[in-house]
Amino acid sequence: AQSVTQLGSHVSVSEGALVLLRCNYSSSVPPYLFWYVQYPNQGLQLLLKYTTGATLVKGINGFEAEFKKSETSFHLTKPSAHMSDAAEYFCAVSETPGNNDMRFGAGTRLTVKP
Amino acid sequence: EPEVTQTPSHQVTQMGQEVILRCVPISNHLYFYWYRQILGQKVEFLVSFYNNEISEKSEIFDDQFSVERPDGSNFTLKIRSTKLEDSAMYFCASSVGPVYFGPGTRLTVL
């Protein structure tokens, strides 16, 4: 069954610094990959998704992620962190177009220091 | 932009009581889901629903849980006899591709 591992339950960066949140997946078929963000006391919001095609995916709020099949990775990056980026980030994997089998990683809490 | 809505936002109940969490998925979506997140833990899949029946469920989704789509718009999760460990945030979601989540219902079992 598909699964996701997020390395680092907590990442802390300074405002303006590079954000790198790591995600590795396991899947028996070409995967569909997602990053979701959860702000305090809110639901999960889709940041970006990879289905097929271009391996570098751009999302909202300046985030992007690159699908690397050889490394089974889908790391999330942002060149310059803002205070408003502080949230919990979840990587997820699905093996079906309907995504009815989505599985989440444990999440990474991003803290941004002034 | 269409969104998934959930009611109530917060539900407090006594152990052993039945609760029904309600969701209105996005109208043209075909798949419906319930996930839960215990405080400080990962988001866990509970159940997916397609074509008026459960398509997949996790080991968490035992006989105490049930789902229903009673009409063309609502999607409900019922917990028959709540336990303390059912306290969590419950997220409804729907999809016809990427999954879109509702804001969640915080369930507190006392």
GROMACS .gro file of N, CA and C in nm, chain B residues 5-96:
model
  276
  119THR      N    1  -1.839   2.224   0.336
  119THR     CA    2  -1.879   2.283   0.464
  119THR      C    3  -1.911   2.172   0.563
  120GLN      N    4  -1.891   2.202   0.692
  120GLN     CA    5  -1.916   2.104   0.797
  120GLN      C    6  -1.987   2.171   0.913
  121THR      N    7  -2.080   2.097   0.972
  121THR     CA    8  -2.146   2.144   1.093
  121THR      C    9  -2.159   2.030   1.193
  122PRO      N   10  -2.154   2.057   1.324
  122PRO     CA   11  -2.113   2.185   1.381
  122PRO      C   12  -1.962   2.203   1.375
  123SER      N   13  -1.913   2.317   1.413
  123SER     CA   14  -1.768   2.336   1.417
  123SER      C   15  -1.708   2.272   1.541
  124HIS      N   16  -1.789   2.263   1.646
  124HIS     CA   17  -1.743   2.201   1.770
  124HIS      C   18  -1.859   2.127   1.833
  125GLN      N   19  -1.835   2.002   1.869
  125GLN     CA   20  -1.938   1.918   1.931
  125GLN      C   21  -1.881   1.859   2.059
  126VAL      N   22  -1.952   1.881   2.168
  126VAL     CA   23  -1.913   1.822   2.296
  126VAL      C   24  -2.019   1.720   2.333
  127THR      N   25  -1.975   1.601   2.374
  127THR     CA   26  -2.070   1.496   2.406
  127THR      C   27  -2.018   1.413   2.523
  128GLN      N   28  -2.108   1.341   2.585
  128GLN     CA   29  -2.070   1.251   2.692
  128GLN      C   30  -2.036   1.115   2.635
  129MET      N   31  -1.942   1.048   2.698
  129MET     CA   32  -1.903   0.914   2.658
  129MET      C   33  -2.026   0.824   2.651
  130GLY      N   34  -2.034   0.746   2.544
  130GLY     CA   35  -2.148   0.656   2.526
  130GLY      C   36  -2.261   0.714   2.444
  131GLN      N   37  -2.259   0.844   2.422
  131GLN     CA   38  -2.364   0.907   2.343
  131GLN      C   39  -2.335   0.893   2.193
  132GLU      N   40  -2.440   0.902   2.116
  132GLU     CA   41  -2.428   0.901   1.971
  132GLU      C   42  -2.409   1.043   1.920
  133VAL      N   43  -2.322   1.059   1.821
  133VAL     CA   44  -2.307   1.189   1.756
  133VAL      C   45  -2.318   1.172   1.605
  134ILE      N   46  -2.366   1.274   1.541
  134ILE     CA   47  -2.371   1.278   1.395
  134ILE      C   48  -2.300   1.404   1.348
  135LEU      N   49  -2.199   1.386   1.269
  135LEU     CA   50  -2.126   1.498   1.213
  135LEU      C   51  -2.172   1.515   1.068
  136ARG      N   52  -2.196   1.641   1.032
  136ARG     CA   53  -2.257   1.666   0.903
  136ARG      C   54  -2.163   1.741   0.809
  137CYS      N   55  -2.179   1.712   0.683
  137CYS     CA   56  -2.093   1.768   0.580
  137CYS      C   57  -2.176   1.793   0.455
  138VAL      N   58  -2.143   1.904   0.387
  138VAL     CA   59  -2.198   1.926   0.253
  138VAL      C   60  -2.080   1.932   0.158
  139PRO      N   61  -2.059   1.827   0.079
  139PRO     CA   62  -1.946   1.827  -0.015
  139PRO      C   63  -1.968   1.925  -0.129
  140ILE      N   64  -1.865   1.944  -0.209
  140ILE     CA   65  -1.876   2.028  -0.329
  140ILE      C   66  -1.967   1.956  -0.427
  141SER      N   67  -2.055   2.031  -0.490
  141SER     CA   68  -2.172   1.973  -0.555
  141SER      C   69  -2.141   1.878  -0.671
  142ASN      N   70  -2.039   1.899  -0.748
  142ASN     CA   71  -2.014   1.810  -0.862
  142ASN      C   72  -1.913   1.701  -0.831
  143HIS      N   73  -1.876   1.688  -0.704
  143HIS     CA   74  -1.779   1.586  -0.666
  143HIS      C   75  -1.845   1.450  -0.652
  144LEU      N   76  -1.764   1.346  -0.673
  144LEU     CA   77  -1.817   1.211  -0.677
  144LEU      C   78  -1.771   1.125  -0.560
  145TYR      N   79  -1.655   1.159  -0.505
  145TYR     CA   80  -1.601   1.081  -0.394
  145TYR      C   81  -1.612   1.163  -0.266
  146PHE      N   82  -1.643   1.095  -0.158
  146PHE     CA   83  -1.659   1.163  -0.029
  146PHE      C   84  -1.580   1.086   0.076
  147TYR      N   85  -1.527   1.160   0.171
  147TYR     CA   86  -1.435   1.101   0.268
  147TYR      C   87  -1.458   1.157   0.407
  148TRP      N   88  -1.419   1.077   0.504
  148TRP     CA   89  -1.399   1.128   0.639
  148TRP      C   90  -1.258   1.093   0.682
  149TYR      N   91  -1.191   1.194   0.738
  149TYR     CA   92  -1.061   1.178   0.799
  149TYR      C   93  -1.071   1.229   0.942
  150ARG      N   94  -0.978   1.186   1.025
  150ARG     CA   95  -0.974   1.246   1.158
  150ARG      C   96  -0.829   1.279   1.194
  151GLN      N   97  -0.817   1.372   1.286
  151GLN     CA   98  -0.686   1.412   1.335
  151GLN      C   99  -0.695   1.428   1.486
  152ILE      N  100  -0.637   1.334   1.557
  152ILE     CA  101  -0.626   1.348   1.702
  152ILE      C  102  -0.524   1.458   1.729
  153LEU      N  103  -0.549   1.535   1.833
  153LEU     CA  104  -0.467   1.653   1.862
  153LEU      C  105  -0.318   1.619   1.859
  154GLY      N  106  -0.245   1.689   1.774
  154GLY     CA  107  -0.101   1.673   1.767
  154GLY      C  108  -0.054   1.554   1.685
  155GLN      N  109  -0.148   1.484   1.623
  155GLN     CA  110  -0.110   1.365   1.547
  155GLN      C  111  -0.142   1.383   1.398
  156LYS      N  112  -0.112   1.281   1.321
  156LYS     CA  113  -0.129   1.290   1.176
  156LYS      C  114  -0.276   1.279   1.138
  157VAL      N  115  -0.305   1.320   1.017
  157VAL     CA  116  -0.438   1.305   0.961
  157VAL      C  117  -0.456   1.159   0.921
  158GLU      N  118  -0.565   1.098   0.970
  158GLU     CA  119  -0.587   0.955   0.945
  158GLU      C  120  -0.712   0.935   0.860
  159PHE      N  121  -0.699   0.847   0.763
  159PHE     CA  122  -0.811   0.814   0.677
  159PHE      C  123  -0.910   0.727   0.753
  160LEU      N  124  -1.038   0.758   0.742
  160LEU     CA  125  -1.142   0.675   0.803
  160LEU      C  126  -1.216   0.595   0.696
  161VAL      N  127  -1.272   0.667   0.598
  161VAL     CA  128  -1.361   0.599   0.504
  161VAL      C  129  -1.375   0.682   0.378
  162SER      N  130  -1.395   0.612   0.267
  162SER     CA  131  -1.430   0.680   0.142
  162SER      C  132  -1.562   0.623   0.091
  163PHE      N  133  -1.634   0.705   0.018
  163PHE     CA  134  -1.771   0.673  -0.020
  163PHE      C  135  -1.790   0.713  -0.165
  164TYR      N  136  -1.840   0.620  -0.245
  164TYR     CA  137  -1.858   0.648  -0.387
  164TYR      C  138  -1.979   0.571  -0.437
  165ASN      N  139  -2.058   0.636  -0.517
  165ASN     CA  140  -2.174   0.570  -0.578
  165ASN      C  141  -2.264   0.509  -0.470
  166ASN      N  142  -2.284   0.585  -0.364
  166ASN     CA  143  -2.375   0.548  -0.255
  166ASN      C  144  -2.333   0.426  -0.175
  167GLU      N  145  -2.204   0.397  -0.176
  167GLU     CA  146  -2.158   0.290  -0.088
  167GLU      C  147  -2.014   0.315  -0.047
  168ILE      N  148  -1.975   0.252   0.061
  168ILE     CA  149  -1.838   0.263   0.109
  168ILE      C  150  -1.746   0.195   0.009
  169SER      N  151  -1.643   0.269  -0.035
  169SER     CA  152  -1.546   0.210  -0.128
  169SER      C  153  -1.422   0.161  -0.057
  170GLU      N  154  -1.389   0.225   0.053
  170GLU     CA  155  -1.273   0.180   0.131
  170GLU      C  156  -1.290   0.230   0.273
  171LYS      N  157  -1.241   0.152   0.368
  171LYS     CA  158  -1.241   0.198   0.507
  171LYS      C  159  -1.116   0.149   0.576
  172SER      N  160  -1.075   0.223   0.678
  172SER     CA  161  -0.957   0.186   0.752
  172SER      C  162  -0.997   0.100   0.872
  173GLU      N  163  -0.893   0.052   0.942
  173GLU     CA  164  -0.918  -0.031   1.061
  173GLU      C  165  -0.979   0.051   1.174
  174ILE      N  166  -0.964   0.183   1.165
  174ILE     CA  167  -1.024   0.269   1.267
  174ILE      C  168  -1.177   0.267   1.255
  175PHE      N  169  -1.225   0.254   1.134
  175PHE     CA  170  -1.368   0.263   1.103
  175PHE      C  171  -1.435   0.131   1.139
  176ASP      N  172  -1.460   0.113   1.269
  176ASP     CA  173  -1.521  -0.013   1.313
  176ASP      C  174  -1.673  -0.001   1.317
  177ASP      N  175  -1.736  -0.096   1.382
  177ASP     CA  176  -1.883  -0.102   1.381
  177ASP      C  177  -1.948   0.017   1.451
  178GLN      N  178  -1.870   0.094   1.525
  178GLN     CA  179  -1.927   0.211   1.592
  178GLN      C  180  -1.950   0.327   1.494
  179PHE      N  181  -1.887   0.316   1.379
  179PHE     CA  182  -1.895   0.424   1.281
  179PHE      C  183  -1.988   0.384   1.166
  180SER      N  184  -2.054   0.483   1.112
  180SER     CA  185  -2.131   0.460   0.989
  180SER      C  186  -2.138   0.591   0.913
  181VAL      N  187  -2.155   0.581   0.783
  181VAL     CA  188  -2.168   0.699   0.698
  181VAL      C  189  -2.296   0.685   0.615
  182GLU      N  190  -2.344   0.803   0.577
  182GLU     CA  191  -2.469   0.804   0.502
  182GLU      C  192  -2.472   0.927   0.414
  183ARG      N  193  -2.535   0.911   0.300
  183ARG     CA  194  -2.562   1.027   0.214
  183ARG      C  195  -2.714   1.030   0.198
  184PRO      N  196  -2.780   1.089   0.295
  184PRO     CA  197  -2.927   1.077   0.302
  184PRO      C  198  -3.001   1.149   0.190
  185ASP      N  199  -2.939   1.246   0.130
  185ASP     CA  200  -3.001   1.316   0.018
  185ASP      C  201  -2.891   1.354  -0.080
  186GLY      N  202  -2.921   1.438  -0.176
  186GLY     CA  203  -2.821   1.468  -0.278
  186GLY      C  204  -2.710   1.560  -0.236
  187SER      N  205  -2.719   1.613  -0.112
  187SER     CA  206  -2.619   1.712  -0.076
  187SER      C  207  -2.542   1.678   0.051
  188ASN      N  208  -2.606   1.616   0.148
  188ASN     CA  209  -2.539   1.594   0.276
  188ASN      C  210  -2.465   1.461   0.280
  189PHE      N  211  -2.361   1.459   0.364
  189PHE     CA  212  -2.282   1.337   0.386
  189PHE      C  213  -2.252   1.335   0.535
  190THR      N  214  -2.296   1.231   0.605
  190THR     CA  215  -2.285   1.231   0.750
  190THR      C  216  -2.197   1.118   0.801
  191LEU      N  217  -2.136   1.143   0.915
  191LEU     CA  218  -2.061   1.042   0.989
  191LEU      C  219  -2.129   1.026   1.124
  192LYS      N  220  -2.168   0.904   1.156
  192LYS     CA  221  -2.231   0.876   1.285
  192LYS      C  222  -2.136   0.790   1.367
  193ILE      N  223  -2.119   0.831   1.493
  193ILE     CA  224  -2.048   0.748   1.590
  193ILE      C  225  -2.152   0.703   1.690
  194ARG      N  226  -2.171   0.573   1.698
  194ARG     CA  227  -2.286   0.518   1.770
  194ARG      C  228  -2.274   0.536   1.920
  195SER      N  229  -2.162   0.506   1.975
  195SER     CA  230  -2.140   0.513   2.120
  195SER      C  231  -1.999   0.567   2.141
  196THR      N  232  -1.990   0.696   2.163
  196THR     CA  233  -1.859   0.760   2.164
  196THR      C  234  -1.773   0.716   2.282
  197LYS      N  235  -1.642   0.712   2.253
  197LYS     CA  236  -1.542   0.682   2.355
  197LYS      C  237  -1.451   0.803   2.371
  198LEU      N  238  -1.380   0.807   2.483
  198LEU     CA  239  -1.291   0.919   2.507
  198LEU      C  240  -1.192   0.937   2.392
  199GLU      N  241  -1.144   0.824   2.341
  199GLU     CA  242  -1.042   0.830   2.236
  199GLU      C  243  -1.097   0.873   2.100
  200ASP      N  244  -1.227   0.894   2.091
  200ASP     CA  245  -1.285   0.948   1.969
  200ASP      C  246  -1.269   1.100   1.961
  201SER      N  247  -1.224   1.159   2.068
  201SER     CA  248  -1.201   1.304   2.067
  201SER      C  249  -1.096   1.337   1.962
  202ALA      N  250  -1.132   1.421   1.866
  202ALA     CA  251  -1.043   1.451   1.755
  202ALA      C  252  -1.110   1.557   1.669
  203MET      N  253  -1.034   1.606   1.571
  203MET     CA  254  -1.092   1.688   1.467
  203MET      C  255  -1.131   1.595   1.353
  204TYR      N  256  -1.253   1.605   1.308
  204TYR     CA  257  -1.301   1.521   1.199
  204TYR      C  258  -1.318   1.607   1.074
  205PHE      N  259  -1.251   1.565   0.969
  205PHE     CA  260  -1.256   1.638   0.843
  205PHE      C  261  -1.336   1.560   0.741
  206CYS      N  262  -1.429   1.627   0.681
  206CYS     CA  263  -1.498   1.576   0.563
  206CYS      C  264  -1.423   1.625   0.441
  207ALA      N  265  -1.424   1.548   0.335
  207ALA     CA  266  -1.359   1.589   0.212
  207ALA      C  267  -1.436   1.534   0.094
  208SER      N  268  -1.413   1.595  -0.021
  208SER     CA  269  -1.475   1.545  -0.143
  208SER      C  270  -1.381   1.567  -0.259
  209SER      N  271  -1.403   1.492  -0.364
  209SER     CA  272  -1.312   1.504  -0.478
  209SER      C  273  -1.379   1.457  -0.606
  210VAL      N  274  -1.320   1.510  -0.714
  210VAL     CA  275  -1.339   1.452  -0.847
  210VAL      C  276  -1.202   1.454  -0.913
   0.00000   0.00000   0.00000
